[in-house]
Each structure stands twice: as C-alpha cells, then as structure tokens.
C-alpha cells in the first residue's frame, strides 16, 4: 500500500492502481474536509441553515 | 465548563481525530497480525545441530538414515527417516512405513511407558516397577517349571532369525517348553522347498539382472520381500523407448503389479502353481528346456515312483489345465516360449496377496520351472544366498520332552502359530497356562485374528512385550514396554527373495521413552531371574552384547553398528551345489520321502493322512493340490483374497497416520469405512450395487465394508484391503476400516505344515448401514 | 392512582422525529416488528461466532468449493446495490432530476448491500484479523485486490452520500451545525456521486474479472479486452441493469407493506425503462459471449458444452438465466403497457433481479463444481445452517436499517404530497 | 521470445515406474510437517501436498489397467506453453502474459513466483485465507487449513524445524521443498560453489523407491530432467489450458497420456472413467 511496505517493488501497476486509488480517496476526503470547513465558516458568519428554514 | 450537547460533540470529534492521529490503530493491527502467526497451539519445532545416523528398519528391511536434531531444550530428537543410499538392497529408497516411523515413535498417546498390570475383571491398569514386573513373570514361569508344566508356557515372537527371536527360543527351550512360534513368513516355505529339491534353504531371485520375469501371484509391486529392492529392480526393467525386461504377472486381479506388468494373465484364484506346471509341460512338449535337467533325480521314474516328466505328461493335459486355470492356451504357450527363449528369465514364487507364507508345492513347481529353464545359479535366475555369518548364541539345548502343540502328528516340526493356538484352545494334547507375546501384535495380525484373540483371552496369564498399547497389549495381564527400533538395539536378516544375503542392524539413536527397554534385554533379565539352566543358556548382560557375539564374523561390532548392515557383495553365480541325498537336483524329493517314512512309517499313508490326495504317487513331486477354499461349499460361494499395499501395511508394524491419510477412497471411504472390491457382474448376480454396505462372512469370521465395483477384480471373488481396522493406536489410526485377518480362515499347508490363508471361501450379503 | 406504565406512551411517542408531513405506525407496533430483523441478526450472531471461533470447518466449503453461498450472496447484493451509484450518477451527473424522489432510497439500499457484503467478507476469510494484509501487501494485479479497495472506499462514499438524509431528520436538522453541514453536503453531492460512480464501476467489473481471469477454469474464463476479461464488462452491465430494478422493487414492497404511496409511478416506470434498455444491451453481449464460449473457446480446450452442465447444475441453468430471467424481463421492461401496470412492472423487475443473482451463483458455484482434470470426480455442495446464518445478515441488518430509516429519515420526498387526504 | 538459459526447477515423473506406494506423499508430509486430522477420508478437506491419483483405463476384465499420477504443485509458469509433447520448456517474458494462475490472483502476495528459480512460493503467515488461489488452481494442488491440526501428545517432537507448521485458516501447498534449496544455497555459499543437481533434491524424489521421480533444472543441459522432457513420451497435465507446468510426466501407454488432458474425442470416455470413481 505504501512504498515502505516489506517486499515493495515499483512497477507500472503500482503507479496506475495506487495513483487512481489515492486520487479518489484524496478527492473524497478533501471535499469532505472542505465541506466541514465551509460549514464552520458559515456558522461563524451566521449563514445558518436548519430544517425549519 | 458544563457538558452541553455542543461540548460533547466537540469532545467526541476530538477524540476520534486524536485516536486516528495516534499510533494506536496501526500498533493494534500489527499486534493482532503477529498474534495470528503465533497461536500457542501451533507447535514451534526447536532448531539445533543436525546429524544423520544410519540404521535399518527391522520391520521393512529398509536401510534408513535418521535425521537427528540436537536442541538446547528438547535434547536429541529424530525429525525424519530418510533412505540410506549406501544400503545394497534399498539404495536410498524408503517405504511409507519408514518415512512415517516417527509418528509411532513420538506418539505418547499410544506408547507404553511403564510396566502395567491389568486387572482382568475391571480392566484397570496399574503401574509396576521393573523389578516387580520381572519377578511376576519369572515367578510364574518358575512355578510352572517346578510343577513340570513348563510346556504349558508358550511364547510368540515376531522374527525367529532376529537376535531377540533367538533369545526367546533359547529362553523357552531352556525352560523346557517346545511351544515357541513366530510370525509365519514365505522364507520358511522357500527354505523347505529349497531343502527338499536342492538341499539349499536360502534361495533368492536375481531380479535385478533378469530380463524376463514371470511372477506367479506374487505381489512384486504391492509388497514383496524387500519392497524397495524389488522396486529398484523394477525400475531397471523399465526404459524408453522400450522396456529392458518383460514382466508377466499371473494373478486373478488387476493389481498394481498386473497393471505395471507388460502382460497380465488373469488366472483362477490359487491356480498359479498349476500354471507353472502347465508351462513346464509346454516347455517339455516343445522341447525348449535346459537338457541338464534330464540328469536330475526324479526327472524320469525312479524307485518305483513316477518322475516329474511322466507325471506331467500323464496328468497334465495342456488344454484342460489352461481352462482349469482360466487362461487362454495360445497366450500361455506364446508366453512360455518367450520365457524359454529369453536369455535371463526367472519364474518368481512367493507370498500370496493375503501375505501368507505360500504353498509348498506351488513353490516347488516354480523352482522346477526355473530348473527347466536352466537358470539355477545364473545371472537373472534363481541363486543360492551365502548364509549369513552369524554365530549361534550358545550350545545346543536339550529338546523339550512333550510334543509341541503345533506338531499335530507331523513328521517334522514347523512354525505354525495358528495350529499352536488352536491346539491350546482345544486343550489337545494340553492347554496353556502362560503366554508371552513378544512383538508381532498377534491379536491383530493373527493370522486368524479371532483365534489369537481367544487364545489371549483364555490363557490365564498373558504377558505382552511391546512398544505400543496395541491389540495384544490390550489383552495382556502384564504389559512390558519395549523400545521402538529407533530407540533400541535389534536386527533383521535377509528378506525373502533377495539374491544376496543381508543383515540389518539398528541401535539406540534417541533416548527411549520413559522406562522402555529393548525386548531382548527384558528376556535376558527374565532369564537371569529364572536362574539355573535358563540363565546359563543366556549369559548376556544385554541384547547389544548378544548381538555382538552373534555377529563376531562380521568384523568390529562398533563399525558394524554404525554402518547398520552387513551384506553379501554379489549374488553367488555359478553351478549350484545340491546338498541332496542324490547330490543332484531332486524333482522327486528324497528328503521329503525320508521324512515321511521316518521311523519306519509308510510314506504313502503319511502323505495321504497329511492331505496329499494321490499319496506317494505325487507327494514328493512338484504338483498341484486344489486350494481348500474351493471346498467350502455352497454356503461360501465366493473366494476372498486380500489386497496388499505398502500404504496399509508392511511387516507386522501397524499402519501409521500418514499411511491412513494417503489411502484412496477405494480402500477407505468416508467416513473410515473399509472398501471391498467386486467385479460388476458378480455384484449384479448378488443384487449388490456400488456403495452398498456388505457383510463378508467366512466359516471363521466376518467383516463389514462398503462395496466398490472394480472391473479389474476377478469374477466370483471379493478383494479386501489388508492391514486396516486397528482398535488402538490413537485417534488417527484406530477405528479406520476393518481387519482382514478377522475374516480369514487359516488352514495348514498339507506338506509344509505352514499356516496358509491366501484364499478364504466367503459369502457376501447386503446389510444396513 | 397512576400505574407505572401509564406514562410509557408519552415517553415512547417519537412522532416528533418522523419526517415532516408523514405518519408512522404506533411505537409498540414498530417495536414489535423490529423483532423480526433482530431475530435474524441473532441467528447471524450465533453462526458468525461459531465460524470465527471454530473456523471455517463450520461451513460445507472445501478445497473444491473454495467459495460458497457467502460469495454468491456477496456478488448478488453488490450487483443489486448498484442502483445506488447508477441512480445517483444519472441524477447528479447526467442531470436526470426526475430520479430525485428515489435517489435517497437507492443510496440507502446501496449502503445496506455494501455494508452487509463487507461484513460477510470479513467472516469469509480464514484469517479475519489479517484481512487488512490485502491492503497493506496489495497485489495490484489481482482483481480481488481492486474489489477490496473499491468496495471499502465506496462504502465510505455511501456513508457520506447517506449523511444528508440522516442530518435532514426533523429533530437533528434543527441543530444549526447539522442543518448547515447537510445543506453544504447537498450542494457538493455531485463530487461524491462522481467518485462513487468511478469506484463502483470498477469493482462491479472486477468482481466479474475475478472469474474471467481464471484461465485454468474453462467454465469461468473469458477472452480479454485490454487487461479486462469480458466478464468485467458483463458484470458491470448486469449490475447497472439490475440495480435500478432492485431499488424500485424494494420501494414497491415498502409501499405494499406500509400501504402508502412513496414515489409516483412515473419514477418507477422511468427506472423500469432504464433497467430495460440496460438489460437489453447486457443480454445481447451476454448471449454473444455465451455462444463464443460454448462453440469456440471450450472446444479449443478439448471440452464440450455438455460436460459443462452436469446435474444438479444441468443445462436448465442456461435456459433459466438467459431465457426466463434474461430475455423475458427485457421484453417486459421495454413494453410500455407492462411498465404502466404496477403488478407486471413488479414481476419484470423481480425476474431481472433473480436473473442477475442466478448469474452470480453460476459463476461462483458451477465454475468450481466442474472438475478440470479428466480423472477428477464431480461433486456438489450444500451450505450448512451456519453458512445460511451468516448469509442472512444482509437481510437482517437490511431490514433493521431500512425500517429505522423509513420511520425517521426523509427518504421519500414525494411521500407527503402523495399521501394527503 | 524465450529466455532459455534460466534456472527453472522442475520435475519429471515416470508413470510407468510409479507403483503408487505413496512413499513420496508420506516423505513429503514428514518433510513439511503436514498434520493428520481425525477424519482423513474426507478427501476434499485432507491436506496432501503431493496427492497420488489412481486412474484406470476403464476396460473390462481382464484388460483392466491402473496407473498413478503423483500430483505435486505444478509450479505453473503461465505464458505460452510448449506445444503438447514438445519437450523444450518455454516461457513468455511478458509479465502480463506469463502469470501463474494462483499467483496472479492472490490479493496479499502470500504466494509468489520466484523469477530466479521458477518456484511458486507460499507464505502461510501472510495468507488471509480468501481461497481465491484454491479456486484458480485446476490441479487441486492448493489446500486450505479448515481445521487446527490436533497434534497427538508427543508428536511435535518429530517435527522438522525447517518448515513451520501452519495455522488454521491459511492456504498451503507443495513448495518443491524450498527449505532444502535454502540449505543447499547456504552450503554452496559457504563452500563457494554453485548449487549442483544433487545438492537440491525434493523429499519425494529422494524417497521414491522405484526412482520414478527426477528433479532438477529444466533448462540446464547438464541435468537429467532436461533430457527427459525432450522425450516424445513426456507430457504434462492439462497442457491445453496453457498453465505451462514445470512438472512433466512420462508414459509409453497412450491411454495414460490421453488421461492427462481433456479431448473432445474422449469427452465421453474420460467422463465415464471419472465417474467410474476408481481413484
């Protein structure tokens, strides 16, 4: 999974596979993080949404 | 601060992030992974310095090389049994039994570790010290001797030619009992046949150098003589693009030997000897035989008795014989001519598939065939082994007064454990008071297991000397722990059929379990306790010393022990010396004639009394007697024969867990069911189908099994795997299949007096289950 | 005097948690019905414990049937759960907003299927505690590795996709943090939909690839397109064809049970139509593939189709898979009159789902059942009760989650207006 | 294009010499610490790295014949195999093409193809027990530990320290006695020489009493196996699948050679023989 794993040897497969995988993972968690961040900012700036509004 | 929802949420989120940031999770995962690789119930064998030691497995005759490891904690232990490439017979090959020997050695659930006294009524075992145990036995024997009942003590041993066997014999003889018997082997039948015809007790087949081999029902490749040696020879016969030698197998079943043979002639069960005679007849008719035989005694009529030639010409019509044996005559003739033409052809006789010692007249017929071929003493023929240079353990001892139980009015004493047991059970001429079982596990191996079982049950005092809690130990009042062959001293002699004589020796390689002693040592200690003539007859401190004395002629004992074997360099080629009364080959045996007419008896009457139908007319000639199994009558319409296999048994040792593990489901079916073979047509007549549970019943015993239909099985027969069905030997072996020897009916060979059980008349019925 | 349980109804009254404008059954009734999934879960619990504690000898799998009912169920539910990614793909990315009313349900069902499948896989492997080696020492050439990576990641994505529905609960949504968070998630949902589609597409394919690459197993092996065997694409197609059907099927069943209308029939018909067209494409490819396999590939390996179908896995399977559960639903789903009828649409979708399940069964079990060595024996396999127990997990925890979600979460936006009286 | 000068260990088993005695199987088990379960008649869960299959020619009495196929792991090379019967061992250098059925599917690299020896290794301590490799192997050469081995009291004393006993829940198989190669290499390293033909022999090869098994480097003209596989009588199991095994068989008997692979002509017969069940 990581280049320092025992018996790891680089080959094109690793680059393609993990490239895509980590790409998607970072997008997903990145966006999630951003959303959380935005939410916090919204709350500070008072742009509050809730089921009632 | 107060704990409102908000704080809680913050705290929770913080905790989650914190835990993930910490090394807790990877550490925990790592630990669990390591744990799964070190479950404490998965053994971790200890490493250490590796050493090899040569030895010989006395049960298989295989030259072995034990791989030993000297661990700091565990101490010296054996981790493997490999083949010894230097050994002249086995040349580095092993059998399943050799390779898995450690499973018996180290299984403390089946080993006997201390002398045990069994309470017959409760079956409870109590431990004894060695002195107590020995005193108990010695006291019992001494008591018998005192009351002149020494003959009411009998001893059964595994191998008469082993030093332990010799000690056992001397012990009983010195005690005054004639009743010693051993596991019957074809070596004895061969010795008799050889003595009667050539005055040569030690004959062998030079298989390695033969290029045309005809085997008369002997399971060459299913287990014969020294199995590894035979396979080495067989390997030499094979080759590409064409084989180096031609193997012809004559037997009723498509066995491994039959399948691997270049030609398989399926014959009627028990007619193998007859086929040999038919071949003789054909060779005479076609004039393709070694003329030298015409000078043999008994070739022509002599002393008013028919000679071999006239006997064949008169009583052995080719066509009739062939049909009687169930073989097509043209095929037989063609094969015979090829046999006669081949430059290094040999005809092989030996144990039957059921592992019995073979029938004397069959052996004689095959020897006659070889003589006709003129291969005696020739490379690739029948050769006389150089007798092993073994000293006897002491001077001759006085013959015991009362007749041996097994004599049964025979002109000459033979080793017949079955007759001994039956006579003892019948109390004719007398019963037994004490029985010593020294190896051989007779209660399981029989030959007729149920009879041996009864004998052990009926005899008041039974002593078992054995490494394992086996069936015999289970019946004994006193169980004495003996060593496994890797733990102690012992030896074995030339295996059956070997062209060269060979002595195998094994010495202690690893510490013996707990209090186990060498079987020989136990007997010697017993002799010392008995004192008097017995002690005098066996003046040895221990078995090692006795072996050293016996093998003096083989050079330095220490060296011998390390080499683990002594062997005749090469087969003794050259004209064979006939130590017969006539000094010639005797096709009509005068030795036999003299024996039958010993003490002015009428040889003809004796012969008839012993069951030779034509009496003196044929009694001294190689000829064919109908197997007893034919005469079993309508109640037992089928003929039962065993299927020997190196996977189920070899020698008198028990099958090992690994051997059980590799049994195909045509031998042992799920779950642990013995499988018997039958020809589809025969099964159809009996309204039986594949997979039916059947009861195989003879007039002597029975077994239940699962039926499988095998096109390679002769019609009218049922084939039963040999060597399964142990009651003991731990959960890996116990209760797997059923014991063939519980269904066999053992009879005695009319002339040799050896027990034979090659064929048994049986009935096969479908049962529930 | 007041008895202790007089107040219970008051405490148990959870109506304030119900989605706005909806009514739900009384709490005690709900609690009573919760007993059903809980019983199933208990059965699962016992089986799972036995398997984990005593080992896989508790199953009837063996060295010939290395895979059993668990893998079949896994493959099936993952295929059926494909409704989630494909519906949200159409909804968020293609912009087929007509599907909005059903996309929540689709995501929820997807979530159930995937979590169930992952749990079962955890029990299926012989060394569960080492399961993560698959990630750590990943062999990137193995289809199974890809499946592991994608399924786990996609399960996470599904959680995120499901999150808004949870946060939109009437009470939870009142919390400003959650409300705002949910609002923001809604606005960015397209990203997750995209990620989900990507991941889902690949592991659906890889699940098929798992079998297609077994070139020593003539029954399963298929020719390659690039680095992927045909089964890769066939599995994707069959999954996206069956997924929408399954989602709709569940919705319809829920409607029958709750005696409410949850989505307009228009939505269902649309889902049916989508299923139908996709299934048509799949069936065409599958039929071609089967013919090629039967008459060109097998003979090249010295095998005949006849040998491939031995009882109990006889040739009836072909007719069932390709005919009754293959082409028939295609025809039905593509017939407007069928789609208009609630019952027939239901039937067509049912056949469709059974079809894909049967396909997964055949690839898992029959591939292994057939001896490759000519002297090998043919053996068949039946699961033990422990295996059924573990396999029933999806059902148990599915019911549980779905019941709770239906009761408290705004899964069906159309419900209020469709059920005004 | 082929690499011809590589070290590729392989085996030739002479079916015409095999007497089915099982010494190879037992020697293998004792060398590799294989356990014994209470019920070993349950063959589909019984671990036998080297299983001796019995086949018969399906002919009626008295023309019936049996033969044996001792079956270790084939250590498949994958890639384009030599044509059936064609002896010279070929392999494809393209990693995509040349993959062993089981190695390519293992998600955790618990089994690997050693490019230096051609031996397919097995790392039980890394195996997660997914059994995908078991499903991938057409020879049933891979075995899963369905049970913990119940070693009878005392028997662990007889275990070899050179091969660690396996835990429940992992897959194991024949490794061409890889531990022996390790030791041979060490010896060679100390002695400063190379690993000779006789320095590295598998347990089964040593044990076979009829010398039916030959082991060595397939591509090394100095080794016996190299000559043997050139024979017109040499063949392999299921060659048509293209697994390209490194275990060869030899037999002069046509029916035996036919039995080694699927043939449309034989489809019926082989089926009959298989269902005949004399195995």
Coordinates of C-alpha atoms in Angstrom, one line a residue, chain B residues 33 36-39 41-48 50 52 65 67 69 74-83 90 92-97 99-100 102-103 106-109 221 227-228 231-232 234-236 238-243 251-256 258-261 264 266-267 331 511 645-647 656-673 677 679 690 708-715 731-732 736, chain D residues 13-54 56 58-68 124-126 148-169 180 183 202-204 206-212 228 231-234 249-253 255 257 276-279:
Chain B
X33 CA -1.4 -9.9 12.9
X36 CA -2.4 -14.9 14.5
X37 CA 1.1 -16.2 13.5
X38 CA 2.0 -17.3 17.0
X39 CA -1.1 -19.2 18.2
X41 CA -1.5 -24.4 19.9
X42 CA 0.6 -24.3 16.7
X43 CA 3.8 -26.1 17.6
X44 CA 7.2 -24.4 17.0
X45 CA 9.8 -27.2 16.4
X46 CA 13.1 -26.4 18.1
X47 CA 16.1 -25.9 15.9
X48 CA 19.6 -27.2 16.6
X50 CA 21.7 -31.5 12.5
X52 CA 22.5 -38.2 10.4
X65 CA 19.1 -42.7 7.6
X67 CA 17.9 -37.1 10.6
X69 CA 18.5 -32.6 15.7
X74 CA 14.3 -30.6 23.7
X75 CA 17.6 -32.5 23.6
X76 CA 18.4 -35.0 20.8
X77 CA 15.4 -36.0 18.7
X78 CA 14.7 -37.5 15.3
X79 CA 12.9 -35.4 12.9
X80 CA 12.9 -37.6 9.8
X81 CA 13.6 -41.0 8.5
X82 CA 15.2 -40.9 5.1
X83 CA 16.7 -43.7 2.9
X90 CA 17.1 -50.3 -0.6
X92 CA 18.2 -44.8 -0.7
X93 CA 14.5 -45.6 -1.3
X94 CA 12.0 -45.8 1.5
X95 CA 8.5 -47.1 2.1
X96 CA 5.6 -45.1 3.6
X97 CA 6.1 -47.1 6.8
X99 CA 9.1 -42.4 6.2
X100 CA 6.4 -42.1 8.8
X102 CA 8.3 -41.1 13.8
X103 CA 4.6 -40.9 14.1
X106 CA 6.8 -40.0 19.3
X107 CA 3.0 -40.5 19.9
X108 CA 2.9 -40.8 23.7
X109 CA -0.8 -41.5 23.4
X221 CA 5.0 -54.3 -6.7
X227 CA 9.9 -53.9 -1.3
X228 CA 12.4 -51.2 -2.0
X231 CA 11.3 -51.6 -6.9
X232 CA 14.9 -50.8 -7.7
X234 CA 11.7 -53.0 -11.5
X235 CA 13.0 -49.5 -12.3
X236 CA 15.8 -51.2 -14.1
X238 CA 11.7 -50.1 -17.4
X239 CA 13.0 -47.8 -20.1
X240 CA 12.4 -45.7 -23.2
X241 CA 11.6 -46.2 -26.0
X242 CA 11.2 -49.8 -25.0
X243 CA 11.5 -51.7 -21.7
X251 CA -3.0 -63.5 -10.7
X252 CA -6.7 -63.0 -10.6
X253 CA -6.8 -59.2 -10.0
X254 CA -5.7 -56.2 -11.9
X255 CA -3.3 -55.3 -9.1
X256 CA -0.6 -52.7 -9.4
X258 CA -0.6 -56.7 -13.0
X259 CA -1.1 -53.2 -14.4
X260 CA 2.6 -52.3 -14.5
X261 CA 3.4 -55.7 -15.9
X264 CA -1.2 -59.8 -17.2
X266 CA -5.7 -63.4 -15.2
X267 CA -5.9 -66.8 -13.7
X331 CA -1.5 -66.9 -24.9
X511 CA 16.5 -41.6 24.2
X645 CA -0.5 -52.3 -0.2
X646 CA 2.5 -50.5 1.1
X647 CA 0.0 -47.8 2.0
X656 CA 0.8 -45.1 10.5
X657 CA -1.4 -41.9 10.5
X658 CA 0.3 -40.7 7.3
X659 CA -0.4 -44.1 5.6
X660 CA -4.0 -43.8 6.6
X661 CA -4.1 -40.3 5.3
X662 CA -3.0 -41.2 1.8
X663 CA -5.4 -44.1 1.4
X664 CA -7.7 -43.5 -1.6
X665 CA -11.4 -43.7 -1.2
X666 CA -11.4 -47.0 -2.9
X667 CA -9.7 -48.5 0.1
X668 CA -11.1 -46.4 3.0
X669 CA -14.2 -44.5 2.2
X670 CA -15.8 -41.6 4.0
X671 CA -16.2 -42.0 7.0
X672 CA -13.5 -44.5 7.8
X673 CA -15.3 -47.4 6.0
X677 CA -13.8 -54.8 -4.4
X679 CA -16.5 -57.5 -10.3
X690 CA -21.7 -49.7 -5.8
X708 CA -17.0 -50.9 -4.8
X709 CA -17.3 -52.3 -8.2
X710 CA -14.0 -52.8 -10.0
X711 CA -13.7 -54.2 -13.5
X712 CA -10.2 -55.4 -12.7
X713 CA -11.4 -57.8 -10.0
X714 CA -11.8 -61.4 -11.0
X715 CA -15.5 -62.5 -11.1
X731 CA -7.5 -41.4 17.0
X732 CA -5.5 -41.1 13.8
X736 CA -10.3 -47.0 10.4
Chain D
X13 CA 7.5 -38.3 -13.0
X14 CA 7.7 -41.6 -14.9
X15 CA 4.2 -43.0 -14.7
X16 CA 5.4 -46.4 -16.0
X17 CA 7.7 -46.7 -13.0
X18 CA 5.3 -45.5 -10.3
X19 CA 3.8 -48.2 -8.2
X20 CA 1.5 -46.0 -6.2
X21 CA 3.2 -47.0 -3.0
X22 CA 2.8 -43.5 -1.6
X23 CA 6.3 -43.2 -0.2
X24 CA 6.6 -39.8 -2.0
X25 CA 3.5 -38.4 -0.4
X26 CA 4.5 -39.6 3.1
X27 CA 8.1 -38.4 2.8
X28 CA 6.6 -35.0 1.7
X29 CA 4.4 -34.8 4.7
X30 CA 7.1 -35.6 7.1
X31 CA 9.5 -33.2 5.4
X32 CA 6.9 -30.4 5.5
X33 CA 5.2 -31.0 8.9
X34 CA 1.8 -31.8 7.4
X35 CA -0.8 -32.7 10.0
X36 CA -3.2 -35.5 10.3
X37 CA -6.9 -34.9 11.1
X38 CA -9.2 -37.3 12.9
X39 CA -11.1 -38.0 9.6
X40 CA -8.8 -38.1 6.6
X41 CA -11.3 -39.9 4.5
X42 CA -12.9 -36.5 3.9
X43 CA -10.6 -36.1 0.9
X44 CA -11.9 -32.7 -0.1
X45 CA -10.5 -31.3 3.2
X46 CA -7.5 -33.5 3.5
X47 CA -4.2 -31.8 3.0
X48 CA -1.8 -33.8 0.8
X49 CA 0.7 -31.6 -0.9
X50 CA 1.6 -34.5 -3.2
X51 CA -1.5 -36.5 -3.9
X52 CA -1.2 -39.8 -5.8
X53 CA -4.2 -40.1 -8.1
X54 CA -5.1 -43.5 -9.3
X56 CA -7.8 -46.8 -14.8
X58 CA -11.9 -48.3 -17.9
X59 CA -11.6 -51.5 -19.9
X60 CA -13.4 -54.7 -18.8
X61 CA -11.8 -57.7 -17.2
X62 CA -9.2 -59.0 -17.9
X63 CA -7.9 -55.9 -19.8
X64 CA -8.3 -53.5 -16.9
X65 CA -5.2 -51.5 -16.1
X66 CA -4.5 -48.9 -13.4
X67 CA -1.8 -46.2 -13.3
X68 CA -0.9 -43.4 -11.0
X124 CA 1.2 -19.0 5.1
X125 CA 1.9 -16.3 7.7
X126 CA 0.7 -13.7 5.2
X148 CA -6.4 -26.6 13.6
X149 CA -4.1 -29.7 13.4
X150 CA -4.7 -31.8 16.6
X151 CA -1.0 -33.0 17.1
X152 CA -1.2 -36.1 19.3
X153 CA 0.7 -35.6 22.5
X154 CA 4.4 -36.0 21.9
X155 CA 4.3 -36.0 18.1
X156 CA 5.5 -32.3 17.8
X157 CA 8.9 -33.7 18.9
X158 CA 9.2 -35.3 15.5
X159 CA 8.5 -32.1 13.6
X160 CA 11.1 -30.5 11.4
X161 CA 12.3 -27.0 12.4
X162 CA 13.0 -26.1 8.8
X163 CA 9.3 -25.8 7.8
X164 CA 7.0 -24.0 10.3
X165 CA 3.7 -25.8 10.9
X166 CA 0.7 -23.9 9.6
X167 CA -2.1 -22.2 11.5
X168 CA -5.8 -22.7 10.8
X169 CA -7.3 -20.6 8.1
X180 CA 16.1 -27.6 1.1
X183 CA 20.1 -25.1 2.8
X202 CA 13.0 -32.7 -3.1
X203 CA 11.9 -35.2 -0.4
X204 CA 9.6 -37.1 -2.7
X206 CA 14.7 -38.9 -2.7
X207 CA 12.1 -41.2 -1.2
X208 CA 10.7 -42.8 -4.3
X209 CA 11.7 -46.5 -4.1
X210 CA 11.4 -47.0 -7.9
X211 CA 13.2 -43.8 -8.9
X212 CA 10.1 -42.7 -10.8
X228 CA 13.9 -36.4 -20.1
X231 CA 11.2 -37.4 -24.9
X232 CA 8.3 -38.0 -27.2
X233 CA 6.7 -39.8 -24.2
X234 CA 6.8 -36.7 -22.0
X249 CA 5.0 -37.0 -16.7
X250 CA 6.2 -39.8 -18.9
X251 CA 4.4 -42.9 -20.1
X252 CA 4.6 -45.3 -23.0
X253 CA 0.9 -46.0 -22.6
X255 CA -4.4 -44.2 -22.6
X257 CA -1.2 -39.8 -21.9
X276 CA -16.2 -44.7 -12.5
X277 CA -14.5 -43.3 -9.5
X278 CA -11.7 -45.9 -9.2
X279 CA -9.4 -43.2 -7.7

